[in-house]
Short mmCIF file of C-alpha atoms and ligand atoms in Angstrom, two decimals:
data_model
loop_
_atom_site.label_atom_id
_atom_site.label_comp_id
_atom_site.label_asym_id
_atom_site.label_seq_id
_atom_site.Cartn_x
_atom_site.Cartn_y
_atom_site.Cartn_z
CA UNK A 96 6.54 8.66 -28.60
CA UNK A 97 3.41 10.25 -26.62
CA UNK A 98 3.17 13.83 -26.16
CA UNK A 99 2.43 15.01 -22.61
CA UNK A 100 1.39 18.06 -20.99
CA UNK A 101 1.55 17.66 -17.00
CA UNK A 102 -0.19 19.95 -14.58
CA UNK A 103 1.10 19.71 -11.59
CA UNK A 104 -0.83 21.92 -8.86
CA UNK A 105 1.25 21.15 -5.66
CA UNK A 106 -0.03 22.27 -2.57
CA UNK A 107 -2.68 24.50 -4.01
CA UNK A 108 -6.93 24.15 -4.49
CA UNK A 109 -9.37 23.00 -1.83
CA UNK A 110 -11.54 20.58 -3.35
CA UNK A 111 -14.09 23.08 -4.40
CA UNK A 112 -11.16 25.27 -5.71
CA UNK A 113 -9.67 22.28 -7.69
CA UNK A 114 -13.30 21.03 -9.53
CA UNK A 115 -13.78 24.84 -10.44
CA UNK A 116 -10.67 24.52 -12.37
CA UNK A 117 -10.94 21.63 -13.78
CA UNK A 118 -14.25 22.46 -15.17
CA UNK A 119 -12.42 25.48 -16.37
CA UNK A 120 -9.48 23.55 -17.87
CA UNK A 121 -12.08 21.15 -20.04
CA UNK A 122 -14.29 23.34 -20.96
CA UNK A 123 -11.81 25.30 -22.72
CA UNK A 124 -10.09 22.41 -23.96
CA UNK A 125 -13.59 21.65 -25.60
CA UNK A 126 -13.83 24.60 -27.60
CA UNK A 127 -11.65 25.06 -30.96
CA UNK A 128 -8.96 25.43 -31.46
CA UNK A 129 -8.12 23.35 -28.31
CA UNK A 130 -10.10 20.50 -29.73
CA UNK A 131 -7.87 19.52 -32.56
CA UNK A 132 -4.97 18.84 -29.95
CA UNK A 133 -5.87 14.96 -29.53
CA UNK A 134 -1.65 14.20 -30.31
CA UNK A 135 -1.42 15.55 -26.69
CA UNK A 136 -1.71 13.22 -23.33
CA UNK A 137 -3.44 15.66 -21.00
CA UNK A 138 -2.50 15.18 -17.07
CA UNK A 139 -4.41 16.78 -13.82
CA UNK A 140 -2.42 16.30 -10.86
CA UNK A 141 -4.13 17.77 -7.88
CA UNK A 142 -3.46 17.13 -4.53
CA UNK A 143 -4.76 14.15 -2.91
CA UNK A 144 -7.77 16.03 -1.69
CA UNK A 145 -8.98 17.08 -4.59
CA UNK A 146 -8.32 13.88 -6.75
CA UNK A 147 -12.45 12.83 -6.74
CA UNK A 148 -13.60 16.30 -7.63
CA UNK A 149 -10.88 16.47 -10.43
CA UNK A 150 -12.02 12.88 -11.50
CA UNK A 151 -15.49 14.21 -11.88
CA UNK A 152 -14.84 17.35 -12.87
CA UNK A 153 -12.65 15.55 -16.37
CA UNK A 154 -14.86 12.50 -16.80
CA UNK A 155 -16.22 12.30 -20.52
CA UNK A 156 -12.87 14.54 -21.49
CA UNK A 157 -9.97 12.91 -22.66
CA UNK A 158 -8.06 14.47 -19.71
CA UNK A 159 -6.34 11.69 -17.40
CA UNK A 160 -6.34 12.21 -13.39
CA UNK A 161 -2.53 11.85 -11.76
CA UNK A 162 -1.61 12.45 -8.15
CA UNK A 163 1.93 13.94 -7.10
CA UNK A 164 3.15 11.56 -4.89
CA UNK A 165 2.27 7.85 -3.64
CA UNK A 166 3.91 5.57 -0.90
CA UNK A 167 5.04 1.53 -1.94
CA UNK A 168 3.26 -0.24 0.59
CA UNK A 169 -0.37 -1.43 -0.26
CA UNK A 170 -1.53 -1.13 2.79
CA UNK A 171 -0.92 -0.85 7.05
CA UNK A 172 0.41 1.29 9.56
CA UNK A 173 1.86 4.29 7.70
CA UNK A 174 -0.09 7.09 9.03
CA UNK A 175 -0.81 9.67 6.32
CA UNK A 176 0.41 7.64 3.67
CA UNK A 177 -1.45 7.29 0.47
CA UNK A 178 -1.12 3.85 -1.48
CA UNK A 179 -1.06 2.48 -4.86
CA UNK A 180 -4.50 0.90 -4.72
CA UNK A 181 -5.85 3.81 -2.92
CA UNK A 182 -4.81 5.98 -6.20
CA UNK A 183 -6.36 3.50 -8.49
CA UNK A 184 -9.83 2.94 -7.08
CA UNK A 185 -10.04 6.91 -7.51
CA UNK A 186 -9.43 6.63 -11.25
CA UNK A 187 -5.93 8.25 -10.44
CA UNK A 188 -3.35 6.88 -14.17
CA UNK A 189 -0.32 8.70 -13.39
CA UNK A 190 1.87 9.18 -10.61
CA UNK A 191 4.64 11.86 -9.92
CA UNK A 192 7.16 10.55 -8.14
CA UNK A 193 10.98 12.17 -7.11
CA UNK A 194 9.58 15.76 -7.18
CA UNK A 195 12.23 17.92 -5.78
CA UNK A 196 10.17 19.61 -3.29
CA UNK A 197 9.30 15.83 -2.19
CA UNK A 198 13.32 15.18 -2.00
CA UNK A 199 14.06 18.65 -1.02
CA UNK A 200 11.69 19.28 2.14
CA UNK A 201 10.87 15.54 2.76
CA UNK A 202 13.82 14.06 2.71
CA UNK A 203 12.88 11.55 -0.24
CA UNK A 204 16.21 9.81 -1.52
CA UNK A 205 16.80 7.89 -4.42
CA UNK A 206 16.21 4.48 -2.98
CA UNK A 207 12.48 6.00 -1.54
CA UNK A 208 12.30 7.05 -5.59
CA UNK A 209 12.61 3.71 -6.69
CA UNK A 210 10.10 2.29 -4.65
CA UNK A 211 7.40 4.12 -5.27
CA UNK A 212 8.39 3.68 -9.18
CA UNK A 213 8.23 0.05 -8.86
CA UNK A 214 4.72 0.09 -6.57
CA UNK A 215 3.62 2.14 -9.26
CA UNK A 216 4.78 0.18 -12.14
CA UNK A 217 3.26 -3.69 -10.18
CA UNK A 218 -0.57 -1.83 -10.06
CA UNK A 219 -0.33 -0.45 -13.53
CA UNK A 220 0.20 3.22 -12.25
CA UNK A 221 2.87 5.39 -14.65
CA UNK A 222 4.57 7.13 -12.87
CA UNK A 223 6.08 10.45 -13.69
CA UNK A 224 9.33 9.91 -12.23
CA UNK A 225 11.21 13.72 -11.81
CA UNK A 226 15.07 14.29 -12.13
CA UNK A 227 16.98 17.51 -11.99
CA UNK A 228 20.19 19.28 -10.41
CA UNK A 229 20.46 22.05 -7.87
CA UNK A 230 21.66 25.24 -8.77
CA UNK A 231 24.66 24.40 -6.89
CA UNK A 232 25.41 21.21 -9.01
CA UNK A 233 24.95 22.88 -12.03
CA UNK A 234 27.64 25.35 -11.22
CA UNK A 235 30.14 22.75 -9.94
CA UNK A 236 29.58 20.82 -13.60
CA UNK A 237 27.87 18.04 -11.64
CA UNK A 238 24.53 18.21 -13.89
CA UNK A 239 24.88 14.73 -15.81
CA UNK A 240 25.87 13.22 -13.16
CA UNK A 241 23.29 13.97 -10.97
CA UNK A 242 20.50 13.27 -13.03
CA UNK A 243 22.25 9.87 -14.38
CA UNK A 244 22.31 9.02 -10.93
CA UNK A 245 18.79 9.74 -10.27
CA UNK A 246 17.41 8.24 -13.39
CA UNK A 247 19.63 5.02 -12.97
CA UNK A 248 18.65 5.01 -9.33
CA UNK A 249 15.05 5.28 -10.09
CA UNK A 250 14.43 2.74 -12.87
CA UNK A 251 17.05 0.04 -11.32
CA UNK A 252 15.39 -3.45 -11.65
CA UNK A 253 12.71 -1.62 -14.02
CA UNK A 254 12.44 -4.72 -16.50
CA UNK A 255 12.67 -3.48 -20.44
CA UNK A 256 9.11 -3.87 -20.84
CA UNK A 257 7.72 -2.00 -18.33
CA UNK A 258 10.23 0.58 -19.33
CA UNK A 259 7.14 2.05 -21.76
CA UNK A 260 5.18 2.71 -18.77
CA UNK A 261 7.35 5.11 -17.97
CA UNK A 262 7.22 9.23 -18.12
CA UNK A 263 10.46 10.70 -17.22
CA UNK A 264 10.49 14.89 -16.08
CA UNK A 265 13.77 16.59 -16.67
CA UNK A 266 13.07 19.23 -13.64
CA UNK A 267 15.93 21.60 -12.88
CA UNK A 268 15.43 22.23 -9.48
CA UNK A 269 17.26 26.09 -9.93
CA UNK A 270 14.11 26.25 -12.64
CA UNK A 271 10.96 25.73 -10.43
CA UNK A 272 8.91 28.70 -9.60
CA UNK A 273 11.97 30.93 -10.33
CA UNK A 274 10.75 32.23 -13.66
CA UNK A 275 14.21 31.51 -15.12
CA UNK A 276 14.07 28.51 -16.97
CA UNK A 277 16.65 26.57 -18.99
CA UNK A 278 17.41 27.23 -21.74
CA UNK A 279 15.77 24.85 -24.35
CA UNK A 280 18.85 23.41 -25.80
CA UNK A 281 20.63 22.77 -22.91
CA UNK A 282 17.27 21.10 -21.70
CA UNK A 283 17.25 18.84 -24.68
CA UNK A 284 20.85 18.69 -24.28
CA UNK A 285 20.34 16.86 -20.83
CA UNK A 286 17.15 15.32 -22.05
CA UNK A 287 20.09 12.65 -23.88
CA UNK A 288 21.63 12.73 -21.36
CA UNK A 289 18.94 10.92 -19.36
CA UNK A 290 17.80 9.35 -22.17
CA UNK A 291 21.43 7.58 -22.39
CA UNK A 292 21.75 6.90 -18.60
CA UNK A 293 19.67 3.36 -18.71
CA UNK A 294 19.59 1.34 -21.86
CA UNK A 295 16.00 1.35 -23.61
CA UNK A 296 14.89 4.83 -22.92
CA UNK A 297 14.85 5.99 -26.32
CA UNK A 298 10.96 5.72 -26.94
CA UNK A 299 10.49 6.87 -23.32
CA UNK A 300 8.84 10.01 -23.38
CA UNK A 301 10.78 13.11 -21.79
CA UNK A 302 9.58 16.20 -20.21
CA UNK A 303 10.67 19.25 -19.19
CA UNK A 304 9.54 21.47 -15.85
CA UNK A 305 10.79 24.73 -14.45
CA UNK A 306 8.96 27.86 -15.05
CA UNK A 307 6.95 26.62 -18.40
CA UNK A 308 4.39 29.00 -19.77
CA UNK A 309 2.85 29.99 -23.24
CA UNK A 310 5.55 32.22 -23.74
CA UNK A 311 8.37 29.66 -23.85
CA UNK A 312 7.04 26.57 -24.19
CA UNK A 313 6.98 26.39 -28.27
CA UNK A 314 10.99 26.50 -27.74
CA UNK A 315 10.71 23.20 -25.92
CA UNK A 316 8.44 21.72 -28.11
CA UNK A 317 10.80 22.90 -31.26
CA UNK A 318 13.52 20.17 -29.49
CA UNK A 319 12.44 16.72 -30.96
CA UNK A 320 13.55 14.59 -28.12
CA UNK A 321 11.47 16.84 -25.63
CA UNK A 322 8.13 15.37 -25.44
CA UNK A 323 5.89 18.02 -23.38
CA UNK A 324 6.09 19.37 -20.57
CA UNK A 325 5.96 19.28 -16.15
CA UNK A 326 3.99 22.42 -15.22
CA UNK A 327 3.08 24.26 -12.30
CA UNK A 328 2.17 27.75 -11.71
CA UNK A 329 1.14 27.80 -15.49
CA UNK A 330 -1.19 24.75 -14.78
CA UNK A 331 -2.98 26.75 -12.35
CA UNK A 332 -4.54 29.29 -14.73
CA UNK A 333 -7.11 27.79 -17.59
CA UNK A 334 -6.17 29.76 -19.95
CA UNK A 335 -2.53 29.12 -19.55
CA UNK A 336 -2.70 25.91 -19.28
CA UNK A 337 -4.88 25.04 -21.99
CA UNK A 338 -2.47 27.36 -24.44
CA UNK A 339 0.38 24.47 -23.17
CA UNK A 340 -1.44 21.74 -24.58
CA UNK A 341 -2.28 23.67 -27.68
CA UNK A 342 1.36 24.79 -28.08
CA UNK A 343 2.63 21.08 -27.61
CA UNK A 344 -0.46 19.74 -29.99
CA UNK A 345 0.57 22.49 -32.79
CA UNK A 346 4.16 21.28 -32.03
CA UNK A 347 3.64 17.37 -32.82
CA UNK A 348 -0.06 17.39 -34.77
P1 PGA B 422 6.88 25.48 -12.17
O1 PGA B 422 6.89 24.05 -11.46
O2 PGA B 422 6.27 25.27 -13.54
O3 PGA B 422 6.02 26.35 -11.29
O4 PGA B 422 8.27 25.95 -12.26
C1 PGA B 422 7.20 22.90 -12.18
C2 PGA B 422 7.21 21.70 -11.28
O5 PGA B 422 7.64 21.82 -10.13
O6 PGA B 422 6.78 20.61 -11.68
#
């Protein structure tokens, strides 16, 4: 199973901003002891905006280029919408999809989630497909539920083969940007869950967001059935960020 090490930047970089970090982010990933770290999938995903600077920014590095969000169609009259092909002519490999702050603030549901997985999947996109419970359904006991639902919901007609495309987060939303993340065990803990929701998951790879950074991400890695990690504020730093993807590289060398 592939180790991965997400960073997700949300709604943050202009263009300029976002190539200034990306230079940043592969230049120190060229330097030892980052170099070594070639067990570890590295993923930029900057806002639309900012997705040809990033592309140019990474090209020659063994980073890949994702974007956080993508709509089904191929093509027509969805204003603002940003398609499949669109993402690929850019270079764009992965695709977040189900963010909470998409479902939270845009209304995205779990039949909009499974969509954009299966656009994704037809034009050879992976998608990064994010589940997680409130705060709320964590405290009324509803946690495997909810993300059983979401991962079934998402991956529904997914055919077993295309089923290795796939990157699954593990995103409590209570976790993100709060600075209290789970704890490790119950993430891995919840990891099988998801893992047993849909038959064939097992080699899937698994991640886990909410309020990563250097100083707890070796606890995630220590879980064997977490495989890396969803990041955001600690994607936006260099440093940070490129101490993630050593951390997960020293975890599974
Ligand atoms: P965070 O965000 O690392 O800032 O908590 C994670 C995410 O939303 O993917």
């Amino acid at each position: 199973m592939r180790t991965l090490v997400v960073g997700n930047w949300k709604m943050n970089e202009t263009a300029t901003q976002a190539a200034r970090l990306a230079r940043e982010i592969v230049d120190v990933l060229s330097m030892p002891p980052y170099r070594a770290k070639r067990s570890v999938d590295v993923v930029l995903a900057p806002p639309f905006t900012s997705l040809a600077p990033v592309r140019d920014a990474i090209a020659e590095h063994d980073v890949a280029l994702g974007a956080q969000n993508v709509y089904w169609a191929d093509s027509g009259a969805f204003t603002g919408e940003i398609s499949p092909p669109m993402l690929l002519d850019l270079g764009v490999r992965y695709v977040i999809v189900g963010h909470s702050e998409r479902r939270r603030y845009f209304g995205e549901t779990d039949e909009d989630v499974r969509k954009k997985t299966q656009a994704a999947l037809a034009h050879g996109l992976r998608p990064i497909v994010a589940v997680g419970e409130t705060g709320d359904e964590r405290d009324s006991g509803k946690t495997d539920e909810r993300v059983t639902v979401q991962t079934r919901a998402a991956l529904e007609g997914v055919t077993r083969e295309r089923l290795s495309e796939i990157v699954i987060a593990y995103e409590p939303v209570w976790a993100i940007g709060t600075g209290r993340n789970c704890d490790p065990t119950e993430a891995a803990r919840v990891i099988d869950v998801i893992r047993a929701s849909v038959a064939g998951l097992d080699d899937v790879p698994v991640l886990y967001g909410g309020s990563v950074s250097p100083a707890n991400f070796a606890q995630y890695m220590a879980m064997p059935r977490c495989c890396g990690g969803l990041v955001g504020g600690a994607s936006l730093d260099a440093q940070s960020f490129a101490l993630l993807v050593r951390i997960a590289g020293e975890a599974r060398p």
